[in-house]
mmCIF file of C-alpha atoms in Angstrom:
data_model
loop_
_atom_site.group_PDB
_atom_site.id
_atom_site.type_symbol
_atom_site.label_atom_id
_atom_site.label_comp_id
_atom_site.label_asym_id
_atom_site.label_seq_id
_atom_site.Cartn_x
_atom_site.Cartn_y
_atom_site.Cartn_z
ATOM 1 C CA MET C 1 2.162 5.683 26.940
ATOM 2 C CA GLN C 2 -1.373 4.534 26.250
ATOM 3 C CA ILE C 3 -1.560 2.922 22.807
ATOM 4 C CA GLY C 4 -4.966 2.404 21.180
ATOM 5 C CA VAL C 5 -5.933 -0.063 18.433
ATOM 6 C CA ILE C 6 -9.311 0.180 16.699
ATOM 7 C CA HIS C 7 -11.492 -2.024 14.537
ATOM 8 C CA GLU C 8 -10.923 -0.953 10.910
ATOM 9 C CA ARG C 9 -14.116 0.319 9.278
ATOM 10 C CA THR C 10 -12.829 1.005 5.761
ATOM 11 C CA PRO C 11 -15.005 -1.115 3.428
ATOM 12 C CA GLY C 12 -13.330 -4.428 2.625
ATOM 13 C CA GLU C 13 -10.583 -4.009 5.201
ATOM 14 C CA THR C 14 -9.924 -7.151 7.246
ATOM 15 C CA ARG C 15 -6.513 -6.354 8.713
ATOM 16 C CA VAL C 16 -5.778 -5.122 12.212
ATOM 17 C CA ALA C 17 -2.942 -2.749 13.086
ATOM 18 C CA LEU C 18 -1.598 -4.746 16.031
ATOM 19 C CA THR C 19 -1.575 -8.483 16.720
ATOM 20 C CA PRO C 20 -1.294 -10.098 20.169
ATOM 21 C CA ASN C 21 2.416 -10.864 19.659
ATOM 22 C CA GLU C 22 3.213 -7.191 19.162
ATOM 23 C CA VAL C 23 0.900 -6.188 22.022
ATOM 24 C CA HIS C 24 3.049 -8.364 24.261
ATOM 25 C CA SER C 25 6.239 -6.666 23.060
ATOM 26 C CA LEU C 26 4.818 -3.176 23.646
ATOM 27 C CA THR C 27 3.479 -3.967 27.110
ATOM 28 C CA ASP C 28 6.882 -5.417 27.977
ATOM 29 C CA ASP C 29 8.260 -1.973 27.095
ATOM 30 C CA GLY C 30 5.967 -0.466 29.728
ATOM 31 C CA HIS C 31 3.123 0.799 27.506
ATOM 32 C CA GLU C 32 -0.570 0.249 28.142
ATOM 33 C CA VAL C 33 -2.397 -1.125 25.083
ATOM 34 C CA ILE C 34 -6.148 -0.611 24.660
ATOM 35 C CA VAL C 35 -7.814 -2.672 21.913
ATOM 36 C CA GLU C 36 -11.353 -2.040 20.692
ATOM 37 C CA TYR C 37 -13.687 -4.995 21.113
ATOM 38 C CA GLY C 38 -13.537 -7.208 18.010
ATOM 39 C CA ALA C 39 -10.664 -5.280 16.407
ATOM 40 C CA GLY C 40 -8.800 -8.444 15.417
ATOM 41 C CA ASP C 41 -11.717 -10.778 14.689
ATOM 42 C CA ARG C 42 -11.380 -10.677 10.900
ATOM 43 C CA ALA C 43 -7.643 -11.311 11.117
ATOM 44 C CA GLY C 44 -8.170 -14.361 13.332
ATOM 45 C CA HIS C 45 -7.330 -12.736 16.676
ATOM 46 C CA LEU C 46 -10.103 -12.767 19.276
ATOM 47 C CA ASP C 47 -10.393 -10.425 22.242
ATOM 48 C CA GLY C 48 -9.207 -13.093 24.681
ATOM 49 C CA GLU C 49 -5.866 -13.356 22.873
ATOM 50 C CA TYR C 50 -5.307 -9.636 23.286
ATOM 51 C CA ARG C 51 -6.129 -9.791 26.989
ATOM 52 C CA ASP C 52 -3.788 -12.775 27.417
ATOM 53 C CA ALA C 53 -1.057 -10.684 25.754
ATOM 54 C CA GLY C 54 -1.554 -7.894 28.290
ATOM 55 C CA ALA C 55 -3.962 -5.565 26.496
ATOM 56 C CA ARG C 56 -7.190 -4.116 27.825
ATOM 57 C CA THR C 57 -10.195 -4.563 25.529
ATOM 58 C CA ALA C 58 -12.623 -1.652 25.560
ATOM 59 C CA THR C 59 -14.925 0.511 23.452
ATOM 60 C CA ARG C 60 -13.883 2.412 20.333
ATOM 61 C CA THR C 61 -14.115 5.670 22.255
ATOM 62 C CA ASP C 62 -11.726 4.320 24.894
ATOM 63 C CA ALA C 63 -9.205 3.164 22.268
ATOM 64 C CA LEU C 64 -9.340 6.519 20.459
ATOM 65 C CA ALA C 65 -8.723 8.315 23.765
ATOM 66 C CA ALA C 66 -5.211 6.828 23.989
ATOM 67 C CA ASP C 67 -2.098 8.975 23.631
ATOM 68 C CA LEU C 68 -1.136 7.156 20.455
ATOM 69 C CA VAL C 69 -3.488 5.282 18.088
ATOM 70 C CA LEU C 70 -2.247 2.611 15.680
ATOM 71 C CA GLN C 71 -4.336 2.045 12.563
ATOM 72 C CA VAL C 72 -4.237 0.480 9.125
ATOM 73 C CA HIS C 73 -5.977 3.500 7.576
ATOM 74 C CA LEU C 74 -5.526 6.828 9.355
ATOM 75 C CA SER C 75 -8.677 8.379 10.769
ATOM 76 C CA GLY C 76 -9.837 11.114 8.422
ATOM 77 C CA SER C 77 -7.737 9.878 5.490
ATOM 78 C CA GLY C 78 -10.695 8.507 3.529
ATOM 79 C CA HIS C 79 -11.503 10.286 0.278
ATOM 80 C CA ARG C 80 -14.686 8.453 -0.716
ATOM 81 C CA ALA C 81 -18.275 8.948 0.403
ATOM 82 C CA GLU C 82 -18.294 5.635 2.297
ATOM 83 C CA ASP C 83 -15.380 6.768 4.470
ATOM 84 C CA THR C 84 -17.570 8.876 6.788
ATOM 85 C CA ASP C 85 -16.756 6.616 9.764
ATOM 86 C CA SER C 86 -13.115 7.597 9.376
ATOM 87 C CA ALA C 87 -13.992 11.293 9.516
ATOM 88 C CA GLN C 88 -16.215 10.761 12.572
ATOM 89 C CA ASP C 89 -13.303 9.183 14.431
ATOM 90 C CA LEU C 90 -11.378 12.452 14.180
ATOM 91 C CA LYS C 91 -14.007 14.112 16.360
ATOM 92 C CA LEU C 92 -13.347 11.580 19.122
ATOM 93 C CA LEU C 93 -9.619 12.296 19.287
ATOM 94 C CA ARG C 94 -8.073 14.611 21.842
ATOM 95 C CA PRO C 95 -5.839 17.450 20.594
ATOM 96 C CA GLY C 96 -2.290 16.199 20.421
ATOM 97 C CA THR C 97 -3.210 12.554 19.884
ATOM 98 C CA ILE C 98 -0.652 10.765 17.713
ATOM 99 C CA LEU C 99 -1.966 8.687 14.799
ATOM 100 C CA ILE C 100 0.199 6.161 12.942
ATOM 101 C CA GLY C 101 -1.020 4.289 9.875
ATOM 102 C CA LEU C 102 -1.442 4.594 6.107
ATOM 103 C CA ALA C 103 -2.948 7.589 4.302
ATOM 104 C CA ASN C 104 -1.660 7.507 0.692
ATOM 105 C CA PRO C 105 -1.171 11.275 1.102
ATOM 106 C CA LEU C 106 0.733 12.019 -2.098
ATOM 107 C CA SER C 107 -2.225 10.798 -4.154
ATOM 108 C CA HIS C 108 -4.891 12.148 -1.796
ATOM 109 C CA PRO C 109 -3.447 15.168 0.056
ATOM 110 C CA GLU C 110 -6.704 16.963 0.930
ATOM 111 C CA PRO C 111 -7.620 14.635 3.847
ATOM 112 C CA VAL C 112 -4.329 15.607 5.514
ATOM 113 C CA ARG C 113 -5.621 19.173 5.760
ATOM 114 C CA ARG C 114 -8.680 17.865 7.615
ATOM 115 C CA ILE C 115 -6.499 15.816 9.943
ATOM 116 C CA ALA C 116 -4.396 18.884 10.766
ATOM 117 C CA GLU C 117 -7.497 20.975 11.473
ATOM 118 C CA HIS C 118 -8.351 18.569 14.321
ATOM 119 C CA ASP C 119 -5.000 19.347 15.968
ATOM 120 C CA VAL C 120 -3.724 15.778 15.927
ATOM 121 C CA THR C 121 -0.249 14.576 15.045
ATOM 122 C CA ALA C 122 -0.251 12.121 12.143
ATOM 123 C CA PHE C 123 2.365 9.824 10.612
ATOM 124 C CA SER C 124 1.874 7.948 7.343
ATOM 125 C CA LEU C 125 4.062 4.893 6.848
ATOM 126 C CA ASP C 126 3.514 5.146 3.081
ATOM 127 C CA LEU C 127 6.270 7.779 3.169
ATOM 128 C CA LEU C 128 9.031 5.842 4.928
ATOM 129 C CA PRO C 129 12.383 6.555 3.301
ATOM 130 C CA ARG C 130 14.055 3.629 1.592
ATOM 131 C CA ILE C 131 17.046 3.401 3.895
ATOM 132 C CA THR C 132 18.505 0.405 5.685
ATOM 133 C CA ARG C 133 17.349 1.531 9.138
ATOM 134 C CA ALA C 134 13.743 1.670 7.951
ATOM 135 C CA GLN C 135 13.546 -1.819 6.455
ATOM 136 C CA ALA C 136 11.983 -3.363 9.553
ATOM 137 C CA MET C 137 9.206 -0.718 9.360
ATOM 138 C CA ASP C 138 8.602 -0.959 5.600
ATOM 139 C CA VAL C 139 4.852 -1.474 5.426
ATOM 140 C CA LEU C 140 4.656 -0.982 1.664
ATOM 141 C CA SER C 141 7.095 -3.819 1.005
ATOM 142 C CA SER C 142 5.489 -6.271 3.421
ATOM 143 C CA GLN C 143 1.971 -5.635 2.145
ATOM 144 C CA SER C 144 3.014 -5.510 -1.524
ATOM 145 C CA SER C 145 4.603 -8.937 -1.190
ATOM 146 C CA ILE C 146 1.273 -10.351 -0.054
ATOM 147 C CA ALA C 147 -0.531 -8.438 -2.806
ATOM 148 C CA GLY C 148 1.651 -9.991 -5.501
ATOM 149 C CA TYR C 149 1.055 -13.476 -4.135
ATOM 150 C CA ARG C 150 -2.692 -12.921 -4.006
ATOM 151 C CA ALA C 151 -2.752 -11.475 -7.548
ATOM 152 C CA ALA C 152 -1.129 -14.626 -8.940
ATOM 153 C CA LEU C 153 -3.595 -16.892 -7.105
ATOM 154 C CA ILE C 154 -6.594 -14.883 -8.324
ATOM 155 C CA ALA C 155 -5.340 -15.105 -11.897
ATOM 156 C CA ALA C 156 -4.709 -18.855 -11.612
ATOM 157 C CA GLY C 157 -8.248 -19.382 -10.353
ATOM 158 C CA GLN C 158 -9.869 -17.430 -13.179
ATOM 159 C CA VAL C 159 -7.918 -18.414 -16.295
ATOM 160 C CA ASN C 160 -9.428 -21.163 -18.463
ATOM 161 C CA LYS C 161 -6.199 -23.195 -18.382
ATOM 162 C CA MET C 162 -3.996 -24.912 -15.843
ATOM 163 C CA LEU C 163 -0.689 -23.222 -15.185
ATOM 164 C CA PRO C 164 1.808 -26.126 -15.192
ATOM 165 C CA MET C 165 2.808 -28.297 -18.121
ATOM 166 C CA MET C 166 1.116 -31.649 -17.761
ATOM 167 C CA THR C 167 1.540 -34.963 -19.549
ATOM 168 C CA THR C 168 -1.411 -37.363 -19.579
ATOM 169 C CA ALA C 169 -2.481 -40.445 -21.521
ATOM 170 C CA ALA C 170 -4.603 -38.112 -23.626
ATOM 171 C CA GLY C 171 -1.642 -35.942 -24.546
ATOM 172 C CA SER C 172 0.501 -33.144 -23.185
ATOM 173 C CA LEU C 173 -0.653 -29.702 -22.074
ATOM 174 C CA PRO C 174 1.723 -26.771 -22.456
ATOM 175 C CA PRO C 175 2.310 -24.440 -19.490
ATOM 176 C CA ALA C 176 0.333 -21.213 -19.291
ATOM 177 C CA ARG C 177 2.128 -18.025 -20.218
ATOM 178 C CA VAL C 178 2.030 -15.198 -17.662
ATOM 179 C CA LEU C 179 3.125 -11.611 -18.220
ATOM 180 C CA VAL C 180 3.851 -9.468 -15.161
ATOM 181 C CA LEU C 181 4.017 -5.713 -15.726
ATOM 182 C CA GLY C 182 6.076 -3.978 -13.069
ATOM 183 C CA ALA C 183 8.827 -5.745 -11.135
ATOM 184 C CA GLY C 184 8.629 -4.035 -7.769
ATOM 185 C CA VAL C 185 7.948 -6.040 -4.614
ATOM 186 C CA ALA C 186 4.427 -7.034 -5.717
ATOM 187 C CA GLY C 187 5.522 -7.911 -9.233
ATOM 188 C CA LEU C 188 8.436 -10.045 -8.064
ATOM 189 C CA GLN C 189 6.194 -11.976 -5.688
ATOM 190 C CA ALA C 190 3.646 -12.490 -8.478
ATOM 191 C CA ILE C 191 6.433 -13.841 -10.715
ATOM 192 C CA ALA C 192 7.702 -16.186 -8.020
ATOM 193 C CA THR C 193 4.209 -17.461 -7.208
ATOM 194 C CA ALA C 194 3.234 -18.044 -10.847
ATOM 195 C CA ARG C 195 6.527 -19.880 -11.388
ATOM 196 C CA ARG C 196 5.861 -22.119 -8.379
ATOM 197 C CA LEU C 197 2.492 -22.928 -9.922
ATOM 198 C CA GLY C 198 4.261 -24.046 -13.077
ATOM 199 C CA ALA C 199 3.688 -21.180 -15.517
ATOM 200 C CA VAL C 200 6.210 -19.686 -17.899
ATOM 201 C CA VAL C 201 6.536 -16.099 -16.689
ATOM 202 C CA HIS C 202 7.696 -13.076 -18.652
ATOM 203 C CA ALA C 203 8.050 -9.710 -16.925
ATOM 204 C CA TYR C 204 8.597 -6.118 -17.921
ATOM 205 C CA ASP C 205 9.735 -3.091 -15.950
ATOM 206 C CA ILE C 206 11.025 0.246 -17.233
ATOM 207 C CA ARG C 207 13.925 0.092 -14.775
ATOM 208 C CA ALA C 208 16.910 -1.688 -16.314
ATOM 209 C CA ALA C 209 18.044 -2.801 -12.859
ATOM 210 C CA ALA C 210 14.907 -4.942 -12.566
ATOM 211 C CA ARG C 211 16.270 -7.521 -15.032
ATOM 212 C CA GLU C 212 18.489 -9.202 -12.447
ATOM 213 C CA GLN C 213 15.663 -9.289 -9.893
ATOM 214 C CA VAL C 214 13.195 -10.780 -12.399
ATOM 215 C CA GLU C 215 15.641 -13.480 -13.404
ATOM 216 C CA SER C 216 16.486 -14.250 -9.760
ATOM 217 C CA VAL C 217 12.895 -15.426 -9.150
ATOM 218 C CA GLY C 218 12.651 -17.420 -12.367
ATOM 219 C CA GLY C 219 11.135 -14.863 -14.723
ATOM 220 C CA ILE C 220 12.144 -14.008 -18.282
ATOM 221 C CA PHE C 221 12.815 -10.288 -18.655
ATOM 222 C CA VAL C 222 11.117 -8.613 -21.624
ATOM 223 C CA ASP C 223 13.423 -6.246 -23.499
ATOM 224 C CA LEU C 224 11.712 -3.380 -25.293
ATOM 225 C CA PRO C 225 13.483 -0.945 -27.666
ATOM 226 C CA LEU C 226 12.952 2.067 -25.395
ATOM 227 C CA ASP C 227 15.248 4.591 -23.731
ATOM 228 C CA THR C 228 14.817 3.929 -19.997
ATOM 229 C CA SER C 229 17.879 5.795 -18.740
ATOM 230 C CA SER C 230 15.725 8.143 -16.609
ATOM 231 C CA ALA C 231 13.265 5.505 -15.440
ATOM 232 C CA GLU C 232 14.564 4.972 -11.903
ATOM 233 C CA GLY C 233 13.967 7.645 -9.281
ATOM 234 C CA ALA C 234 14.911 8.124 -5.647
ATOM 235 C CA GLY C 235 14.927 5.021 -3.477
ATOM 236 C CA GLY C 236 14.775 2.662 -6.446
ATOM 237 C CA TYR C 237 11.146 3.511 -7.267
ATOM 238 C CA ALA C 238 10.026 3.909 -10.873
ATOM 239 C CA GLN C 239 10.173 7.494 -12.141
ATOM 240 C CA ALA C 240 7.215 8.915 -14.079
ATOM 241 C CA GLN C 241 7.854 9.350 -17.810
ATOM 242 C CA GLY C 242 6.260 11.545 -20.466
ATOM 243 C CA GLU C 243 3.160 10.511 -22.387
ATOM 244 C CA ASP C 244 5.187 9.965 -25.577
ATOM 245 C CA PHE C 245 7.223 7.318 -23.747
ATOM 246 C CA TYR C 246 4.104 5.557 -22.457
ATOM 247 C CA ALA C 247 2.473 5.634 -25.893
ATOM 248 C CA ARG C 248 5.525 3.980 -27.470
ATOM 249 C CA GLN C 249 5.690 1.504 -24.579
ATOM 250 C CA ARG C 250 2.074 0.443 -25.151
ATOM 251 C CA GLU C 251 2.754 0.044 -28.838
ATOM 252 C CA VAL C 252 5.628 -2.391 -28.350
ATOM 253 C CA LEU C 253 3.988 -4.212 -25.408
ATOM 254 C CA GLY C 254 1.002 -5.187 -27.537
ATOM 255 C CA ASN C 255 2.484 -8.425 -28.866
ATOM 256 C CA GLU C 256 3.559 -9.549 -25.383
ATOM 257 C CA VAL C 257 0.077 -8.973 -23.981
ATOM 258 C CA ALA C 258 -1.635 -10.735 -26.892
ATOM 259 C CA ALA C 259 0.581 -13.807 -26.449
ATOM 260 C CA SER C 260 -0.187 -14.142 -22.733
ATOM 261 C CA ASP C 261 -2.853 -16.214 -21.004
ATOM 262 C CA ILE C 262 -2.534 -14.067 -17.874
ATOM 263 C CA VAL C 263 -1.439 -10.473 -17.409
ATOM 264 C CA ILE C 264 -0.720 -9.287 -13.863
ATOM 265 C CA ALA C 265 -0.258 -5.509 -13.829
ATOM 266 C CA THR C 266 1.488 -4.036 -10.772
ATOM 267 C CA ALA C 267 3.212 -0.903 -12.145
ATOM 268 C CA GLN C 268 2.895 2.152 -9.909
ATOM 269 C CA VAL C 269 4.719 5.458 -9.480
ATOM 270 C CA PRO C 270 4.696 7.019 -5.969
ATOM 271 C CA GLY C 271 2.374 10.017 -5.788
ATOM 272 C CA ARG C 272 1.205 9.686 -9.385
ATOM 273 C CA PRO C 273 -1.634 7.838 -11.137
ATOM 274 C CA ALA C 274 -0.601 4.362 -12.257
ATOM 275 C CA PRO C 275 0.660 4.374 -15.866
ATOM 276 C CA LEU C 276 -1.716 3.070 -18.530
ATOM 277 C CA LEU C 277 -0.034 -0.033 -19.946
ATOM 278 C CA VAL C 278 -2.878 -2.179 -21.321
ATOM 279 C CA THR C 279 -5.274 -0.468 -23.739
ATOM 280 C CA GLU C 280 -8.710 -1.638 -24.787
ATOM 281 C CA ASP C 281 -7.269 -2.704 -28.152
ATOM 282 C CA MET C 282 -4.681 -4.815 -26.345
ATOM 283 C CA VAL C 283 -7.440 -6.512 -24.338
ATOM 284 C CA ARG C 284 -9.337 -7.191 -27.562
ATOM 285 C CA ALA C 285 -6.238 -8.895 -29.014
ATOM 286 C CA MET C 286 -6.003 -11.410 -26.143
ATOM 287 C CA ARG C 287 -7.494 -14.885 -26.513
ATOM 288 C CA PRO C 288 -10.961 -15.452 -25.008
ATOM 289 C CA GLY C 289 -10.606 -17.024 -21.584
ATOM 290 C CA SER C 290 -7.493 -15.007 -20.775
ATOM 291 C CA VAL C 291 -7.230 -13.055 -17.539
ATOM 292 C CA ILE C 292 -5.947 -9.649 -16.453
ATOM 293 C CA VAL C 293 -5.431 -8.842 -12.772
ATOM 294 C CA ASP C 294 -4.939 -5.095 -12.383
ATOM 295 C CA ALA C 295 -3.145 -4.885 -9.051
ATOM 296 C CA ALA C 296 -2.579 -1.140 -9.541
ATOM 297 C CA ALA C 297 -6.308 -0.381 -9.410
ATOM 298 C CA ALA C 298 -6.043 1.649 -6.193
ATOM 299 C CA GLN C 299 -3.889 4.161 -8.085
ATOM 300 C CA GLY C 300 -6.122 4.300 -11.143
ATOM 301 C CA GLY C 301 -5.050 1.042 -12.744
ATOM 302 C CA ASN C 302 -2.721 -0.122 -15.515
ATOM 303 C CA CYS C 303 -5.570 -1.418 -17.687
ATOM 304 C CA ALA C 304 -7.867 0.957 -19.550
ATOM 305 C CA VAL C 305 -11.043 -1.057 -18.999
ATOM 306 C CA SER C 306 -10.603 -2.235 -15.400
ATOM 307 C CA VAL C 307 -13.205 -1.221 -12.807
ATOM 308 C CA PRO C 308 -11.967 -0.916 -9.206
ATOM 309 C CA ASP C 309 -13.040 -3.803 -6.984
ATOM 310 C CA GLN C 310 -14.967 -5.502 -9.757
ATOM 311 C CA THR C 311 -14.442 -8.397 -12.158
ATOM 312 C CA ILE C 312 -15.738 -7.708 -15.648
ATOM 313 C CA GLU C 313 -15.573 -9.537 -18.968
ATOM 314 C CA HIS C 314 -14.452 -7.630 -22.019
ATOM 315 C CA PHE C 315 -14.187 -9.343 -25.419
ATOM 316 C CA GLY C 316 -14.076 -12.678 -23.596
ATOM 317 C CA VAL C 317 -11.224 -11.579 -21.314
ATOM 318 C CA SER C 318 -11.759 -11.478 -17.541
ATOM 319 C CA ILE C 319 -10.422 -8.299 -15.909
ATOM 320 C CA THR C 320 -10.212 -8.120 -12.105
ATOM 321 C CA ALA C 321 -9.158 -4.908 -10.364
ATOM 322 C CA PRO C 322 -8.784 -5.402 -6.582
ATOM 323 C CA THR C 323 -7.785 -2.327 -4.579
ATOM 324 C CA ASN C 324 -6.793 -4.108 -1.357
ATOM 325 C CA LEU C 325 -5.181 -7.425 -2.198
ATOM 326 C CA ALA C 326 -3.393 -7.738 1.140
ATOM 327 C CA ALA C 327 -6.730 -7.868 2.972
ATOM 328 C CA GLY C 328 -7.353 -11.233 1.297
ATOM 329 C CA ALA C 329 -4.709 -12.770 3.552
ATOM 330 C CA ALA C 330 -5.668 -10.896 6.707
ATOM 331 C CA ALA C 331 -3.860 -13.093 9.227
ATOM 332 C CA HIS C 332 -0.418 -12.924 7.639
ATOM 333 C CA ALA C 333 -0.866 -9.373 6.333
ATOM 334 C CA SER C 334 -1.734 -8.206 9.855
ATOM 335 C CA ARG C 335 1.179 -10.106 11.328
ATOM 336 C CA LEU C 336 3.651 -8.328 9.049
ATOM 337 C CA TYR C 337 1.929 -4.945 9.323
ATOM 338 C CA ALA C 338 1.858 -5.174 13.121
ATOM 339 C CA ARG C 339 5.579 -5.913 13.236
ATOM 340 C CA ASN C 340 6.283 -2.926 10.952
ATOM 341 C CA ILE C 341 4.135 -0.473 12.926
ATOM 342 C CA ALA C 342 5.380 -1.690 16.312
ATOM 343 C CA ASN C 343 8.971 -1.196 15.158
ATOM 344 C CA PHE C 344 8.117 2.338 14.018
ATOM 345 C CA THR C 345 6.381 3.059 17.324
ATOM 346 C CA ARG C 346 9.411 1.964 19.325
ATOM 347 C CA HIS C 347 11.615 4.103 17.088
ATOM 348 C CA LEU C 348 9.377 7.141 17.576
ATOM 349 C CA ILE C 349 9.051 6.899 21.358
ATOM 350 C CA GLY C 350 12.368 7.685 23.000
ATOM 351 C CA ASN C 351 13.234 7.627 26.674
ATOM 352 C CA ASP C 352 11.605 11.049 27.116
ATOM 353 C CA GLY C 353 8.493 10.422 24.994
ATOM 354 C CA PRO C 354 7.703 10.849 21.289
ATOM 355 C CA ARG C 355 10.513 12.473 19.299
ATOM 356 C CA LEU C 356 8.244 14.713 17.220
ATOM 357 C CA THR C 357 10.909 17.316 16.441
ATOM 358 C CA SER C 358 13.626 14.861 15.480
ATOM 359 C CA ASP C 359 15.578 15.434 12.271
ATOM 360 C CA ASP C 360 15.767 11.650 11.784
ATOM 361 C CA PRO C 361 14.480 11.062 8.211
ATOM 362 C CA ILE C 362 12.367 8.109 9.361
ATOM 363 C CA ILE C 363 10.372 10.477 11.578
ATOM 364 C CA GLN C 364 10.666 13.629 9.506
ATOM 365 C CA ASP C 365 9.647 12.052 6.178
ATOM 366 C CA THR C 366 6.542 10.344 7.589
ATOM 367 C CA LEU C 367 5.213 13.230 9.698
ATOM 368 C CA LEU C 368 2.135 14.730 8.005
ATOM 369 C CA ALA C 369 0.604 17.085 10.546
ATOM 370 C CA ARG C 370 1.362 18.533 13.959
ATOM 371 C CA GLU C 371 -0.173 21.231 16.187
ATOM 372 C CA GLY C 372 -2.754 22.302 13.630
ATOM 373 C CA HIS C 373 -0.320 22.486 10.699
ATOM 374 C CA VAL C 374 0.412 20.370 7.665
ATOM 375 C CA VAL C 375 4.169 20.056 8.108
ATOM 376 C CA HIS C 376 5.212 17.741 5.285
ATOM 377 C CA SER C 377 6.817 19.973 2.647
ATOM 378 C CA GLN C 378 5.662 17.959 -0.367
ATOM 379 C CA LEU C 379 2.079 17.881 0.886
ATOM 380 C CA ARG C 380 2.100 21.623 1.557
ATOM 381 C CA ALA C 381 3.058 22.154 -2.078
ATOM 382 C CA LEU C 382 0.300 19.817 -3.283
ATOM 383 C CA LEU C 383 -2.230 21.679 -1.107
ATOM 384 C CA GLY C 384 -1.081 25.082 -2.340
ATOM 385 C CA LEU C 385 0.297 26.096 1.056
ATOM 386 C CA ASP C 386 3.389 28.261 1.472
ATOM 387 C CA PRO C 387 6.624 26.429 2.303
ATOM 388 C CA ILE C 388 7.649 26.410 5.937
ATOM 389 C CA ASP C 389 10.636 28.687 6.527
ATOM 390 C CA PRO C 390 12.332 27.487 9.733
ATOM 391 C CA ALA C 391 13.830 30.965 10.258
ATOM 392 C CA ALA C 392 10.406 32.613 10.103
ATOM 393 C CA GLY C 393 8.729 30.406 12.676
ATOM 394 C CA ALA C 394 5.630 28.253 12.346
ATOM 395 C CA PRO C 395 3.097 28.828 9.562
ATOM 396 C CA HIS C 396 -0.449 29.911 10.245
ATOM 397 C CA PRO C 397 -2.796 27.029 11.149
ATOM 398 C CA VAL C 398 -4.175 25.294 8.090
ATOM 399 C CA ALA C 399 -7.722 26.503 8.745
ATOM 400 C CA SER C 400 -6.616 30.005 7.775
ATOM 401 C CA GLU C 401 -4.624 28.816 4.737
ATOM 402 C CA ARG C 402 -7.502 27.618 2.609
ATOM 403 C CA GLY C 403 -7.228 28.907 -0.931
#
């Protein structure tokens, strides 16, 4: 198959979907890889490296004309005004083109309708099932690990203290105290990084099972007097709770936040806005010079006063809310992402071509749109479309299903 790779135009995006190492592995499998000029520049991979690996460098139009296009952000998946380039790319795709990338569809389902209307087949790796066979394709885990590392470094660079304990002739300095909210992949990496920098790290997660993981990377688990028996959902992800639970959680978290020099907030729930964990009153109670890094900003944020992609000062506290932390380490983030997406591509393409009708959950759970239809059952519900009844045949094309 022809596999295209394009230069990412989403504002602030520095990653590339495929690195030269993975190009080499795909060409060894017999595929032709077409890379847009300059696609890997910001990740440290120049056009010559791609050609040396067996790719052909060409225009964006040529790359988008491939049978299968690998991306970081799916064409047409943008939901902001500045994402017009993404929508324009859809017009350059041939019907039946296969797109593989990230779309965050459970939070932003409407763009999937637009993708389907252009008669392309789209897969979103955000939706990979958490099963053993999918671990080598797990984009969310690989990128979240980098995000947690970057969040800890940003916090260390902004706080008005040093993180490690230090003894000098002028006296001893105590270690900084860090609080990490959310102990998923990003949170655990933030804990580990802050510990390596010498801080004392406390961490909280509503999932009781997170205690062992927090302690395994050197953190101190924060126990709160809350009923968290229903806090863990499918695949080990956090399960959304009622507002009464979150209100009580904020109430008892207040003292932990006030005692911290740094708060790194990473708590997210798949397909839902990030839970509000740090209120304005809690920010006010922190010492001047303290820092909050809201790593959940892309999902609405865990801090009430954070502003996406900005650093603000509130009551003497610095609050940073990056929405794409992984892009700050473009070379390594791209290396991991490329390995994930290449593994998925090899899994999708069987001996007889793409297995689009497979009942394999890795393929079925990530497939968003095909042949003019939104086919993902959860997205159809979010878009107000009727469920697909296999016995009744295919649904009407999405263009005629607008409510």
